Coordinates of C-alpha atoms and ligand atoms in Angstrom, one line a residue:
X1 CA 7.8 -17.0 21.1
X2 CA 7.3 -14.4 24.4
X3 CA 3.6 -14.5 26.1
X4 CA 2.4 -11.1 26.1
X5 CA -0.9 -11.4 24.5
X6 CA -4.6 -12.1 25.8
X7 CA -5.9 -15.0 25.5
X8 CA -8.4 -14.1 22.8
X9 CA -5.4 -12.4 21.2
X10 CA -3.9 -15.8 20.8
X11 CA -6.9 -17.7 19.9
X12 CA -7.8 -14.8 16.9
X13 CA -4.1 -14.9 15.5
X14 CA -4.7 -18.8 15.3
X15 CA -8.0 -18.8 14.1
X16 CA -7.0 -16.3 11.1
X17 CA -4.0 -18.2 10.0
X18 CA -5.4 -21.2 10.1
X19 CA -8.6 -19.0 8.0
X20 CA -5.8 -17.8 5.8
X21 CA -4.7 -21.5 4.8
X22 CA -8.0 -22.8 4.8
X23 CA -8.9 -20.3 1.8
X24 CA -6.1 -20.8 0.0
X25 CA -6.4 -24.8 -0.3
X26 CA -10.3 -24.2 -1.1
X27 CA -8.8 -21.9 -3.9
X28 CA -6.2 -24.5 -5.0
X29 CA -8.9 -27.0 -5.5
X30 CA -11.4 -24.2 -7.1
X31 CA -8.0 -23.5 -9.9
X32 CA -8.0 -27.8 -10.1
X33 CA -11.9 -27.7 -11.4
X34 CA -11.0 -25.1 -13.6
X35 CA -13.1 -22.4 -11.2
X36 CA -10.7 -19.7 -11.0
X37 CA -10.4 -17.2 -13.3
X38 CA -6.9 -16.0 -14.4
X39 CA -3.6 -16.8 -11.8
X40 CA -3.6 -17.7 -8.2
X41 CA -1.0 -16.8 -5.6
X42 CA -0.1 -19.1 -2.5
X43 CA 1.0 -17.6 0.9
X44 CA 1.7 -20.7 1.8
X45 CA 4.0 -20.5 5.1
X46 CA 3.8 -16.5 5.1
X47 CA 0.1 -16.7 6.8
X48 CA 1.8 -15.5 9.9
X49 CA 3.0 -12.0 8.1
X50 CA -0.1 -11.0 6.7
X51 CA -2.0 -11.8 10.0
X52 CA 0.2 -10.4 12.4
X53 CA 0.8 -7.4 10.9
X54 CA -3.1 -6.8 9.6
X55 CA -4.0 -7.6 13.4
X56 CA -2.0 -4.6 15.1
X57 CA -3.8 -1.9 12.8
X58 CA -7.3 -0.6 14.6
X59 CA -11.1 -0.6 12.6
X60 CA -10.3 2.9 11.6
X61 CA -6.7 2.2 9.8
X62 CA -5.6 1.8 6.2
X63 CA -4.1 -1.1 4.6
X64 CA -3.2 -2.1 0.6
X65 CA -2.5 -5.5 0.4
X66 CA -0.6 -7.5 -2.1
X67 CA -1.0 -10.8 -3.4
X68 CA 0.2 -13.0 -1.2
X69 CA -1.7 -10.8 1.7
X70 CA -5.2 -12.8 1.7
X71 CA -4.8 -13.1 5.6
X72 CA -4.5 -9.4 6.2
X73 CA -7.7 -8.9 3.8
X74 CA -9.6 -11.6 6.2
X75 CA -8.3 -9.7 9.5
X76 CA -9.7 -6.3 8.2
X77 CA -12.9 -8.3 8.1
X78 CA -13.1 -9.1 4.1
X79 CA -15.7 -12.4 4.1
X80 CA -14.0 -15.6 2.3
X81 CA -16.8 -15.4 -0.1
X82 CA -16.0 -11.9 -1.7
X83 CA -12.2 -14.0 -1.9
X84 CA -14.1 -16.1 -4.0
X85 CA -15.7 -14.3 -6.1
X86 CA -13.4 -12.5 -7.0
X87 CA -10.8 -14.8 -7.9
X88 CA -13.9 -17.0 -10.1
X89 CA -15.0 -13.1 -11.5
X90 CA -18.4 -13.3 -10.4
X91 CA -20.9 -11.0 -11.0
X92 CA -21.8 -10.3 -7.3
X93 CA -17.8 -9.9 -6.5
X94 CA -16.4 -6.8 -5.2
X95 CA -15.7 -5.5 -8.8
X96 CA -18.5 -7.7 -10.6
X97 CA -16.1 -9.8 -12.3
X98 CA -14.0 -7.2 -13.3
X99 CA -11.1 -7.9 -11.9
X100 CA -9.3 -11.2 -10.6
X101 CA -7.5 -12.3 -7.6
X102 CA -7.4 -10.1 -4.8
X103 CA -7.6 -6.9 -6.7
X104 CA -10.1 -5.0 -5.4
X105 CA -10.5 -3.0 -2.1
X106 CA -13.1 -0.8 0.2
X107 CA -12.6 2.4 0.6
X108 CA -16.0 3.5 2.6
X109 CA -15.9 0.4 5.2
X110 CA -13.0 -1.6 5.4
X111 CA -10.6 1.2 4.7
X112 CA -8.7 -1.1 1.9
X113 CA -7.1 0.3 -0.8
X114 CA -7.1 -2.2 -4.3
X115 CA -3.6 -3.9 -5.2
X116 CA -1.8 -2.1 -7.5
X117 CA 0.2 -4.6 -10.0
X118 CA 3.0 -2.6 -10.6
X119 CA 5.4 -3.8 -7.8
X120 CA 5.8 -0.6 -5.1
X121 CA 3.6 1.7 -6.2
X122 CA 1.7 1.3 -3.6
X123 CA 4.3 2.6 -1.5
X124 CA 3.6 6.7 -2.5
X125 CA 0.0 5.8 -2.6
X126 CA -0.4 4.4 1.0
X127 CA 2.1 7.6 1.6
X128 CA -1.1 9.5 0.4
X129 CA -3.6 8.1 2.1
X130 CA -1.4 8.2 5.3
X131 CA -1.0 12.0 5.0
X132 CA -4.2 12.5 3.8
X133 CA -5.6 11.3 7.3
X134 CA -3.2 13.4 9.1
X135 CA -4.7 16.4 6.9
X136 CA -8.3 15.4 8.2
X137 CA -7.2 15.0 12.0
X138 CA -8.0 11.2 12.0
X139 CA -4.9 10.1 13.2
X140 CA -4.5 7.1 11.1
X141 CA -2.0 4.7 10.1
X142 CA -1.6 3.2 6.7
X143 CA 0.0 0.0 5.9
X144 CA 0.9 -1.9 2.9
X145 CA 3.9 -5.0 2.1
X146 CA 6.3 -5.7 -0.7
X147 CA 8.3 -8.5 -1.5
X148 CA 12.2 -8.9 -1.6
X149 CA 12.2 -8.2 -5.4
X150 CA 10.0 -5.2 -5.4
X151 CA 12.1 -3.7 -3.1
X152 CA 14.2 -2.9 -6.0
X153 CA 12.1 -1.0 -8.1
X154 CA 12.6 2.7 -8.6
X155 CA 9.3 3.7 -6.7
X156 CA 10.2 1.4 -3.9
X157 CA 12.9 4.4 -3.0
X158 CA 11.1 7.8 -4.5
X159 CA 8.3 6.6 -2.5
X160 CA 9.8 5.5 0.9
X161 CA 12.0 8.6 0.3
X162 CA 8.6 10.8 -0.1
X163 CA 7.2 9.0 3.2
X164 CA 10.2 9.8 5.3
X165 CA 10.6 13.8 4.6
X166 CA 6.6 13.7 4.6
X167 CA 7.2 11.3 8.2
X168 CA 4.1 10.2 7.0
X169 CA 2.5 7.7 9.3
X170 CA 3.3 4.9 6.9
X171 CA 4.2 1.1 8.2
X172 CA 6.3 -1.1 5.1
X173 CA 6.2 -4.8 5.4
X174 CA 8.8 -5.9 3.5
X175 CA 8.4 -9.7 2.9
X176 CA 11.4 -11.2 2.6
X177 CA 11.1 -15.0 1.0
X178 CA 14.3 -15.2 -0.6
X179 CA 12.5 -15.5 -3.7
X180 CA 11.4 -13.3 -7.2
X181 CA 10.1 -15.1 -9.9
X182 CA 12.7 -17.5 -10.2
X183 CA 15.8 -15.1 -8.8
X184 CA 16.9 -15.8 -5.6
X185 CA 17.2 -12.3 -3.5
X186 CA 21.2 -12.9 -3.3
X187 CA 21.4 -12.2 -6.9
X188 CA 19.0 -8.7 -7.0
X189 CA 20.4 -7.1 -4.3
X190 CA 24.0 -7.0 -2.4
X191 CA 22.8 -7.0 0.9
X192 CA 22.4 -9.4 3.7
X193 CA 19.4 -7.1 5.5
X194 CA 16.8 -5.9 3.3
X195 CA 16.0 -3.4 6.8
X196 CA 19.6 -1.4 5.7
X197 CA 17.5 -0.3 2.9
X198 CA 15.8 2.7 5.9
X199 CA 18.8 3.4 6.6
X200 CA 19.2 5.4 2.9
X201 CA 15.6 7.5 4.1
X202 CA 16.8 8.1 7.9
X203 CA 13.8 5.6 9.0
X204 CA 13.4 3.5 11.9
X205 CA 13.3 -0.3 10.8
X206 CA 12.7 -3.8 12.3
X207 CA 13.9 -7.6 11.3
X208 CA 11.2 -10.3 12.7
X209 CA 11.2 -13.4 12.0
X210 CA 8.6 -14.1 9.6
X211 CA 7.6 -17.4 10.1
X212 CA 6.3 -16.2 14.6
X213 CA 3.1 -14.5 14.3
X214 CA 3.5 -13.3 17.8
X215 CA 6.8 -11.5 16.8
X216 CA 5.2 -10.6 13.9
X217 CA 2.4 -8.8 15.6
X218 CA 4.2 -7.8 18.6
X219 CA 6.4 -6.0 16.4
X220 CA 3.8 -4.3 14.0
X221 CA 1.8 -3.0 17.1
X222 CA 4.9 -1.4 18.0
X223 CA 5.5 0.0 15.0
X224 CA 2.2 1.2 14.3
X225 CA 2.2 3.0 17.7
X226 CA 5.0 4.8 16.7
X227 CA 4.4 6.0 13.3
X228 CA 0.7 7.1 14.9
X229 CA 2.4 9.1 17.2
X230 CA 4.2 11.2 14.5
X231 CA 7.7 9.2 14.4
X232 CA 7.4 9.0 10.6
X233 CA 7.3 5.9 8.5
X234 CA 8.9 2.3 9.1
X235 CA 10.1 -1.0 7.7
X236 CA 9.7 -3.8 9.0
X237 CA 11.5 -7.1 7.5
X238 CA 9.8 -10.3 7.9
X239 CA 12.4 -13.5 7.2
X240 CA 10.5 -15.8 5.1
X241 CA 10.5 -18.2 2.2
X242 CA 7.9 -18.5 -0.6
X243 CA 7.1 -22.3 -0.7
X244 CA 5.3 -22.8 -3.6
X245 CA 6.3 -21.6 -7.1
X246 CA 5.3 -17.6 -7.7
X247 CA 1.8 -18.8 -9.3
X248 CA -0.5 -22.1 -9.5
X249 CA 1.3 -22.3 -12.8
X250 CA 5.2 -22.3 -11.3
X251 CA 6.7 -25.5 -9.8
X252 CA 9.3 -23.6 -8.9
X253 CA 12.2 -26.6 -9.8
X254 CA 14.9 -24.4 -9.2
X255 CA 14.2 -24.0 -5.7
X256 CA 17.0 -26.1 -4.0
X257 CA 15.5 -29.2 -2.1
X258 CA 17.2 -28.5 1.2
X259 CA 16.2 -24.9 1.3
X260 CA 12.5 -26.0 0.9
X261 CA 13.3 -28.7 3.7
X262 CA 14.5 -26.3 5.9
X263 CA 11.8 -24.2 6.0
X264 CA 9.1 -26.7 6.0
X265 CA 10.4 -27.3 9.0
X266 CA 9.8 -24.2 10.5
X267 CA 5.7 -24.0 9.4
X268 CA 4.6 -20.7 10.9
X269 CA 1.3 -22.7 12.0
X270 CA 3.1 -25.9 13.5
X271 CA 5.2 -23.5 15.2
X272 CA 2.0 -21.2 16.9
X273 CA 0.2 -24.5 17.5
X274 CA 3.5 -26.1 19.6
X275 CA 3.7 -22.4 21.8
X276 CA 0.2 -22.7 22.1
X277 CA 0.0 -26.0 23.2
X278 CA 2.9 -25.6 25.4
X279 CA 1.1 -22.1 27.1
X280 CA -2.3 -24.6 27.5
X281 CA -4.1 -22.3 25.3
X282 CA -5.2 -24.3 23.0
X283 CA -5.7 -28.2 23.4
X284 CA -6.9 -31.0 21.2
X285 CA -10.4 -29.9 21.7
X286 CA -10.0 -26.2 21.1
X287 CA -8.4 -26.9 17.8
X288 CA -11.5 -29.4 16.2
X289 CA -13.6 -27.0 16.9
X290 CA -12.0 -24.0 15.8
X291 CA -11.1 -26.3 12.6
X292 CA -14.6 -27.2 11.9
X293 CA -16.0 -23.2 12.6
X294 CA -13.4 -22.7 9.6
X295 CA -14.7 -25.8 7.2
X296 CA -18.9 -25.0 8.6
X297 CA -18.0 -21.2 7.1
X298 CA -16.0 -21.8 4.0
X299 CA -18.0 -24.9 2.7
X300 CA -20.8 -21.9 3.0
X301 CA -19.2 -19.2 1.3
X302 CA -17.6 -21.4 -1.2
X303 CA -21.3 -22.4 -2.7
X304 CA -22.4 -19.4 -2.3
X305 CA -19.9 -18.4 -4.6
X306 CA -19.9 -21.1 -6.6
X307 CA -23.9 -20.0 -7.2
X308 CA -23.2 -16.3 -8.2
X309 CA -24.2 -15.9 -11.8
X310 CA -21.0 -14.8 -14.5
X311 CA -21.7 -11.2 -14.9
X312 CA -24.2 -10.7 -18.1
X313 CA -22.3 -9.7 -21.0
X314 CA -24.3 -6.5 -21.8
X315 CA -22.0 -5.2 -18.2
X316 CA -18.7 -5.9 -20.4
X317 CA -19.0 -1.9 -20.7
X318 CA -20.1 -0.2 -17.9
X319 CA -17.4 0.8 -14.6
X320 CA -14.7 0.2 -16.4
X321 CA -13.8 3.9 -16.0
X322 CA -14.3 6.7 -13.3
X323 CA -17.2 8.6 -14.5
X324 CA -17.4 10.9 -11.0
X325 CA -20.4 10.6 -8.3
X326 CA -22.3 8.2 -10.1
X327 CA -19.0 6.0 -10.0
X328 CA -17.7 6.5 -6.5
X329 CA -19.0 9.2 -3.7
X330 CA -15.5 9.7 -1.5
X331 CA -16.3 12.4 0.9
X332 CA -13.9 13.4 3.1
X333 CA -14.6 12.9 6.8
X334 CA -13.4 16.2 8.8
X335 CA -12.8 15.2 12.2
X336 CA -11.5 18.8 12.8
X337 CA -13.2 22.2 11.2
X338 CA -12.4 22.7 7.9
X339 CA -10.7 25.9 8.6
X340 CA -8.5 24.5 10.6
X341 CA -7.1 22.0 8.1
X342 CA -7.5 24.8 5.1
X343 CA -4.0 26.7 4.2
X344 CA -4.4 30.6 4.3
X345 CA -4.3 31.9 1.1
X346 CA -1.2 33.1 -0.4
X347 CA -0.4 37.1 0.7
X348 CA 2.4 37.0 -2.1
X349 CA 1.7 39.5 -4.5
X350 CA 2.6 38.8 -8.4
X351 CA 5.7 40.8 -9.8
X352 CA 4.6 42.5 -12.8
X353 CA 7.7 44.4 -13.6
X354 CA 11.4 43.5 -13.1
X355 CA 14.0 45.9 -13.2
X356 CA 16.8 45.0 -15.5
X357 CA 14.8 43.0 -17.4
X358 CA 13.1 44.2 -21.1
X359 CA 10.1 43.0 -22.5
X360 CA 9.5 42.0 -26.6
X361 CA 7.3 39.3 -28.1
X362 CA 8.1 35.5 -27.9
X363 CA 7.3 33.3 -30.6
X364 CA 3.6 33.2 -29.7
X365 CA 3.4 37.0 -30.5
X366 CA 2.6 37.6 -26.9
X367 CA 4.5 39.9 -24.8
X368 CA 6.9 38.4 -22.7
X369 CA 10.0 39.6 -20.6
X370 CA 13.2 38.9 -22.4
X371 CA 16.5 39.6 -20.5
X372 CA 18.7 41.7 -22.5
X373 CA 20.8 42.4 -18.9
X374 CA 21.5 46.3 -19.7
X375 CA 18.5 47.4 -20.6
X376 CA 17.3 50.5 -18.6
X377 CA 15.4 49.3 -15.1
X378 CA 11.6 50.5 -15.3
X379 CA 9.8 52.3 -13.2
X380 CA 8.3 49.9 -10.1
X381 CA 4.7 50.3 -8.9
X382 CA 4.1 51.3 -5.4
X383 CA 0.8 49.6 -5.0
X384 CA -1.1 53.5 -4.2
X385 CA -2.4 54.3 -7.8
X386 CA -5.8 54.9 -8.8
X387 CA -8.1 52.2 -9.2
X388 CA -10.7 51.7 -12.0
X389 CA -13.6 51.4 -12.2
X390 CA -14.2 47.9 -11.6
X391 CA -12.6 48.8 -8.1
X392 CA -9.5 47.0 -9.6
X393 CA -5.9 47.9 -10.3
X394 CA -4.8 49.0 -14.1
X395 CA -2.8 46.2 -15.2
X396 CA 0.7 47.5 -14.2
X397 CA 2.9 48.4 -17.5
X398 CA 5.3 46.0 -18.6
X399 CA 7.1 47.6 -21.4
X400 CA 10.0 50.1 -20.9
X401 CA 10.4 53.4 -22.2
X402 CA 13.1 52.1 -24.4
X403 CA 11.4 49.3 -26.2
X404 CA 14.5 46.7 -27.2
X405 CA 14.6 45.5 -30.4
X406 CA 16.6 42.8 -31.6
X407 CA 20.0 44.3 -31.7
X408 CA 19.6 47.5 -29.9
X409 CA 21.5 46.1 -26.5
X410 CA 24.6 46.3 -28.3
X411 CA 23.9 49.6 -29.9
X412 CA 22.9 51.1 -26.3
X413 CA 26.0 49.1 -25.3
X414 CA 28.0 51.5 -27.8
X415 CA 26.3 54.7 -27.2
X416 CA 27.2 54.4 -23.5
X417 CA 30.9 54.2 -23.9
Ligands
TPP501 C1 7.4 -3.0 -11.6 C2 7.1 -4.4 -11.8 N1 8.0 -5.2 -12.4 C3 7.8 -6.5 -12.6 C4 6.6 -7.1 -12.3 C5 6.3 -8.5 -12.6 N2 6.3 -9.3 -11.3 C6 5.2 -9.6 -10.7 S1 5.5 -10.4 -9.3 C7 7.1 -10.4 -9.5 C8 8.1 -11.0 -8.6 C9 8.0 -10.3 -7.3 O1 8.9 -10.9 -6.4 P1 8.8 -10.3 -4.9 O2 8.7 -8.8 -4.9 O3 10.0 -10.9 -4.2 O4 7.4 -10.9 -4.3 P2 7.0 -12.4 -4.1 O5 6.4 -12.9 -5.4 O6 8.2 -13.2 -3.7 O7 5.9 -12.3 -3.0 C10 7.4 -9.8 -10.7 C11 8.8 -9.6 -11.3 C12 5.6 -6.2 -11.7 N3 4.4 -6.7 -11.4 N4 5.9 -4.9 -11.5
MG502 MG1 10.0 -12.6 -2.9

């Protein structure tokens, strides 16, 4: 690890890993008493992804997270007790018990856009949003992560594809813990860098190690500074390894016991405590007291939580679909006039006649041009005639002279040899 940072720079990566973890063991224990409502998801030793990353985007930036990407959700600002909620489906959670786990997002404050299950398609929608605030003059940057697996998927490419020709200011955190389900990434994909895969979209890419949260950020900021100033999107791949099973419910047996040894080893929060320690930022003292802010907050959140009614069942019905302004008021917020951002309108005028081409009736009984190649060219309009009275042009003649019947090209055919 390089020092680079400020001080409080340090101490806030720190404090939200060590947030990050916090939550998830509260969680754990929640699932144990039978709390938790549907799967839950460990980002055990990835904290420093998540955080890093999260940390180099500003207040007014985007970010979708995924589900092991609770420490980016607490770095945008999301309190551990909406985390909560949501996972026990609560009725004053973010989509009043709704929805589990971290599905849900923020779109007025926070700027978060919800998970989206199906792995990568988040990538063309964070494309969206990212060109959307390049539309409104906000010069934003939009950030979301995928795993080694879902790097495979078909939308992975169209939409990494989309966000390079639309050099959409996009940033891709591709987690990389050797891991999907229960296939290891050497047998889903033939390569040794998941970063080759920007080289396919002409994209500027990174490989960090996962498990340094200073590289981790120092690397995002970068890359977030370049993709805000118009240098299209990039990947970044974070080395890691996914140490618990894929869910609560996966003991993951098949992971070899070496591997897992190996990278117990390397703890992303050991690690940032031994550099800190080392750079006398942080000493015993500093760490009990940042350790008991973290239990003093979550040991509040998690009763208040625990104390939010199920939602009553006469809800079951209600916002489970988009019903407009009574559902969700998104207003676009110019930051340049309208007119500036507005396209002119089109100056192409329609062609109602084409010369070569004959006109009969398609199967609708409507008429509609049919190319019979030899049929005699008709006359073109030169925009000057009369108008009508409604001050607008007489709809311009389509039919020739000659109508064609079915038949007749080859008899005109004859009658010109
Ligand atoms: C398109 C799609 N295919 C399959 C799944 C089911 N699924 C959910 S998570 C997962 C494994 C994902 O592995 P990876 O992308 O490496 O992420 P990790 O779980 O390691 O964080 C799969 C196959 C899905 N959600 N979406
Ligand atoms: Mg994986």
């Amino acid at each position: 690890m390089k020092k680079e940072l400020t001080r409080q720079q340090y101490l806030d990566l720190y404090f939200y890993m060590r947030l990050n973890r916090a939550v998830e063991d509260m969680m754990v224990k929640l699932f144990r008493q039978n709390k938790i409502v549907g799967g839950l998801y460990s980002s055990l030793g990835q904290e420093a992804i998540s955080v890093g990353t999260a940390y180099a985007l500003e207040k007014k930036d985007w970010l979708a997270p995924m589900i092991r990407n609770i420490g980016a959700l607490l770095v945008k600002g999301v309190p551990p007790r909406d985390i909560f909620m949501q996972h026990m489906a609560k009725y004053d959670s973010p989509t009043k018990g709704k929805d589990g786990t971290s599905h849900f997002g923020d779109l007025d404050n926070l700027h978060i856009v919800s998970p989206i299950s199906m792995l990568g398609d988040l990538i063309p929608v964070m494309t969206g949003v990212a060109m959307a605030g390049r539309y409104l003059g906000q010069k934003i940057v939009a950030m979301t992560w995928i795993g080694d697996g879902g790097s495979s998927t078909g939308v992975f490419h169209e939409g990494l594809n989309f966000a390079a020709v639309q050099r959409a200011p996009f940033v891709l955190i591709l987690e990389n813990n050797l891991w999907a389900y229960s296939t290891p990434v050497r047998k889903q994909v033939p390569l040794e860098n998941l970063a080759d895969r920007a080289k396919a979209y002409g994209i500027q890419s990174y490989i960090v190690d996962g498990n340094d949260v200073v590289a981790m950020y120092s690397t995002a900021k970068q890359a977030v500074e370049r993709a805000r100033a118009g240098e299209g999107p990039i990947l970044i791949e974070a080395k890691t390894f996914r140490r618990m099973g894929h869910a609560q419910h996966d003991p993951a047996e098949y992971v070899p016991k070496e591997m897992r040894a190996y990278w117990e080893a390397r703890d992303p929060i050991a690690l940032y405590e031994k550099f800190l320690t080392g750079e006398k930022l942080l000493d015993a003292k500093g760490r009990k007291e940042i350790e008991e802010k973290i239990n003093t907050l979550l040991a509040k959140e998690r009763d208040f939580a625990e104390n939010s009614p199920m939602p009553p069942p006469e809800l079951a019905e209600t916002g489970v679909y988009c019903t407009g302004d009574d559902c969700h008021k998104i207003r676009a917020k110019w930051e340049r006039p309208v007119a500036e951002v507005t396209p002119p309108r089109s100056r192409v005028e329609a062609v109602w006649t084409v010369p070569g081409f004959g006109s009969g009736k398609g199967s609708g009984g409507a008429h509609a041009p049919i190319h019979f190649g030899d049929t005699p060219p008709v006359e073109h309009t030169t925009g000057n005639e009369a108008k009508s009275a409604n001050g607008r042009k007489p709809a311009a003649k389509v039919a020739p002279k000659n109508t064609v019947k079915p038949g007749a090209a080859s008899a005109s055919r004859k009658a010109r040899r």
